[in-house]
PDB file of C-alpha atoms in Angstrom:
ATOM      1  CA  UNK A   1      -0.179  -0.168  -0.089  1.00 91.00           C
ATOM      2  CA  UNK A   2       1.587   3.112  -0.828  1.00 89.00           C
ATOM      3  CA  UNK A   3      -1.217   5.326   1.286  1.00 90.00           C
ATOM      4  CA  UNK A   4      -3.039   4.910   4.387  1.00 90.00           C
ATOM      5  CA  UNK A   5      -6.165   6.308   2.383  1.00 91.00           C
ATOM      6  CA  UNK A   6      -5.899   3.319   0.213  1.00 94.00           C
ATOM      7  CA  UNK A   7      -5.234   0.242   2.770  1.00 94.00           C
ATOM      8  CA  UNK A   8      -8.241   1.798   4.904  1.00 92.00           C
ATOM      9  CA  UNK A   9     -10.165   1.570   1.616  1.00 95.00           C
ATOM     10  CA  UNK A  10      -9.451  -1.774   0.933  1.00 96.00           C
ATOM     11  CA  UNK A  11     -10.146  -3.339   4.788  1.00 95.00           C
ATOM     12  CA  UNK A  12     -13.443  -1.891   4.184  1.00 94.00           C
ATOM     13  CA  UNK A  13     -14.172  -3.046   0.628  1.00 97.00           C
ATOM     14  CA  UNK A  14     -12.970  -6.649   2.081  1.00 96.00           C
ATOM     15  CA  UNK A  15      -9.952  -7.052  -0.141  1.00 97.00           C
ATOM     16  CA  UNK A  16      -7.544  -9.984   1.219  1.00 97.00           C
ATOM     17  CA  UNK A  17      -4.700  -8.805   1.898  1.00 98.00           C
ATOM     18  CA  UNK A  18      -1.002 -10.103   2.302  1.00 98.00           C
ATOM     19  CA  UNK A  19       2.550  -9.171   4.242  1.00 97.00           C
ATOM     20  CA  UNK A  20       5.534  -8.812   2.002  1.00 97.00           C
ATOM     21  CA  UNK A  21       7.666  -9.914   3.796  1.00 96.00           C
ATOM     22  CA  UNK A  22      10.967  -8.845   3.248  1.00 94.00           C
ATOM     23  CA  UNK A  23      12.629 -11.725   4.861  1.00 94.00           C
ATOM     24  CA  UNK A  24       9.267 -14.862   3.973  1.00 95.00           C
ATOM     25  CA  UNK A  25       9.840 -18.713   5.353  1.00 93.00           C
ATOM     26  CA  UNK A  26       8.903 -20.719   2.875  1.00 94.00           C
ATOM     27  CA  UNK A  27       5.719 -22.316   3.526  1.00 92.00           C
ATOM     28  CA  UNK A  28       4.401 -19.573   5.764  1.00 93.00           C
ATOM     29  CA  UNK A  29       0.593 -17.712   4.665  1.00 96.00           C
ATOM     30  CA  UNK A  30       1.092 -14.186   4.378  1.00 97.00           C
ATOM     31  CA  UNK A  31      -2.250 -13.733   4.569  1.00 97.00           C
ATOM     32  CA  UNK A  32      -3.316 -10.940   6.706  1.00 97.00           C
ATOM     33  CA  UNK A  33      -6.468 -11.651   9.024  1.00 96.00           C
ATOM     34  CA  UNK A  34      -5.974  -9.133  11.825  1.00 96.00           C
ATOM     35  CA  UNK A  35      -4.818  -5.404  10.755  1.00 95.00           C
ATOM     36  CA  UNK A  36      -4.957  -2.781  14.254  1.00 92.00           C
ATOM     37  CA  UNK A  37      -7.683  -0.410  14.465  1.00 91.00           C
ATOM     38  CA  UNK A  38      -6.169   2.151  12.167  1.00 88.00           C
ATOM     39  CA  UNK A  39      -8.798   4.736  13.242  1.00 85.00           C
ATOM     40  CA  UNK A  40      -7.323   7.206  14.794  1.00 82.00           C
ATOM     41  CA  UNK A  41      -4.058   7.428  13.116  1.00 81.00           C
ATOM     42  CA  UNK A  42      -3.211  10.140  10.250  1.00 79.00           C
ATOM     43  CA  UNK A  43      -1.471  10.123   6.895  1.00 80.00           C
ATOM     44  CA  UNK A  44       1.701  11.557   8.396  1.00 76.00           C
ATOM     45  CA  UNK A  45       1.824   9.767  11.039  1.00 67.00           C
ATOM     46  CA  UNK A  46       2.422   6.334   9.032  1.00 74.00           C
ATOM     47  CA  UNK A  47       5.629   7.004   7.464  1.00 70.00           C
ATOM     48  CA  UNK A  48       7.831   4.085   9.335  1.00 73.00           C
ATOM     49  CA  UNK A  49       5.018   3.768  11.719  1.00 84.00           C
ATOM     50  CA  UNK A  50       4.995  -0.230  12.103  1.00 91.00           C
ATOM     51  CA  UNK A  51       1.363  -1.312  12.481  1.00 93.00           C
ATOM     52  CA  UNK A  52       0.233  -4.508  14.065  1.00 95.00           C
ATOM     53  CA  UNK A  53      -0.711  -7.572  12.350  1.00 97.00           C
ATOM     54  CA  UNK A  54      -1.782 -11.383  12.118  1.00 97.00           C
ATOM     55  CA  UNK A  55      -1.187 -13.672   9.145  1.00 96.00           C
ATOM     56  CA  UNK A  56      -0.918 -17.224   9.155  1.00 93.00           C
ATOM     57  CA  UNK A  57      -3.947 -17.764   9.715  1.00 90.00           C
ATOM     58  CA  UNK A  58      -3.422 -15.753  12.773  1.00 91.00           C
ATOM     59  CA  UNK A  59      -0.949 -17.978  14.404  1.00 93.00           C
ATOM     60  CA  UNK A  60       1.395 -15.616  14.103  1.00 95.00           C
ATOM     61  CA  UNK A  61       2.491 -11.466  14.416  1.00 96.00           C
ATOM     62  CA  UNK A  62       3.871  -9.060  12.773  1.00 96.00           C
ATOM     63  CA  UNK A  63       4.543  -5.193  12.997  1.00 96.00           C
ATOM     64  CA  UNK A  64       5.368  -4.370   9.799  1.00 95.00           C
ATOM     65  CA  UNK A  65       5.331  -1.147   7.362  1.00 93.00           C
ATOM     66  CA  UNK A  66       2.534   0.623   5.568  1.00 92.00           C
ATOM     67  CA  UNK A  67       4.790  -0.182   1.959  1.00 92.00           C
ATOM     68  CA  UNK A  68       4.850  -3.925   3.266  1.00 95.00           C
ATOM     69  CA  UNK A  69       0.731  -4.578   2.812  1.00 96.00           C
ATOM     70  CA  UNK A  70      -0.174  -5.666  -0.821  1.00 97.00           C
ATOM     71  CA  UNK A  71      -3.359  -6.774  -2.042  1.00 97.00           C
ATOM     72  CA  UNK A  72      -3.740 -10.298  -2.429  1.00 94.00           C
TER      73      UNK A  72
END
Protein backbone atom coordinates (compact mmCIF):
# COMPACT_ATOMS: atom_id res chain seq x y z
CA UNK A 1 0.00 0.00 0.00
CA UNK A 2 1.14 3.50 -0.72
CA UNK A 3 -1.18 5.46 1.58
CA UNK A 4 -3.17 4.93 4.73
CA UNK A 5 -6.32 5.97 2.85
CA UNK A 6 -5.68 3.17 0.34
CA UNK A 7 -5.23 0.63 3.15
CA UNK A 8 -8.36 1.77 4.99
CA UNK A 9 -10.37 1.50 1.75
CA UNK A 10 -9.04 -2.00 1.07
CA UNK A 11 -10.08 -3.02 4.59
CA UNK A 12 -13.53 -1.44 4.16
CA UNK A 13 -13.93 -3.27 0.83
CA UNK A 14 -12.90 -6.53 2.53
CA UNK A 15 -10.04 -7.05 0.09
CA UNK A 16 -7.64 -9.88 0.85
CA UNK A 17 -4.31 -8.49 2.00
CA UNK A 18 -0.92 -10.11 2.37
CA UNK A 19 2.30 -9.17 4.08
CA UNK A 20 5.25 -8.90 1.71
CA UNK A 21 7.70 -10.23 4.31
CA UNK A 22 11.17 -8.94 3.44
CA UNK A 23 12.59 -12.22 4.80
CA UNK A 24 9.91 -14.80 3.93
CA UNK A 25 9.80 -18.32 5.31
CA UNK A 26 8.86 -20.94 2.74
CA UNK A 27 5.43 -22.44 3.44
CA UNK A 28 4.11 -19.54 5.56
CA UNK A 29 0.71 -18.15 4.66
CA UNK A 30 1.22 -14.38 4.65
CA UNK A 31 -2.48 -13.62 4.20
CA UNK A 32 -3.35 -10.99 6.81
CA UNK A 33 -6.14 -12.03 9.15
CA UNK A 34 -6.05 -8.97 11.44
CA UNK A 35 -4.87 -5.36 11.24
CA UNK A 36 -4.94 -3.12 14.29
CA UNK A 37 -7.56 -0.35 14.46
CA UNK A 38 -6.24 2.46 12.25
CA UNK A 39 -9.14 4.88 12.77
CA UNK A 40 -7.21 7.23 15.08
CA UNK A 41 -4.02 7.32 12.99
CA UNK A 42 -3.37 10.19 10.58
CA UNK A 43 -1.72 9.79 7.18
CA UNK A 44 1.31 11.89 8.16
CA UNK A 45 1.92 9.62 11.16
CA UNK A 46 2.30 6.53 8.94
CA UNK A 47 5.74 7.16 7.45
CA UNK A 48 7.90 4.52 9.08
CA UNK A 49 5.22 3.71 11.68
CA UNK A 50 4.75 -0.03 12.31
CA UNK A 51 1.29 -1.55 11.88
CA UNK A 52 0.37 -4.60 13.94
CA UNK A 53 -0.92 -7.53 11.87
CA UNK A 54 -1.70 -11.19 12.33
CA UNK A 55 -1.07 -13.64 9.51
CA UNK A 56 -0.58 -17.37 8.93
CA UNK A 57 -4.23 -18.01 9.88
CA UNK A 58 -3.81 -15.87 13.00
CA UNK A 59 -0.95 -17.99 14.28
CA UNK A 60 1.72 -15.34 13.81
CA UNK A 61 2.00 -11.66 14.54
CA UNK A 62 4.27 -8.92 13.19
CA UNK A 63 4.73 -5.17 13.13
CA UNK A 64 5.04 -4.20 9.47
CA UNK A 65 5.37 -1.01 7.45
CA UNK A 66 2.58 0.30 5.24
CA UNK A 67 4.46 -0.45 2.00
CA UNK A 68 4.79 -4.12 3.05
CA UNK A 69 1.00 -4.64 2.89
CA UNK A 70 -0.23 -5.67 -0.55
CA UNK A 71 -3.49 -6.76 -2.18
CA UNK A 72 -3.57 -10.54 -2.57
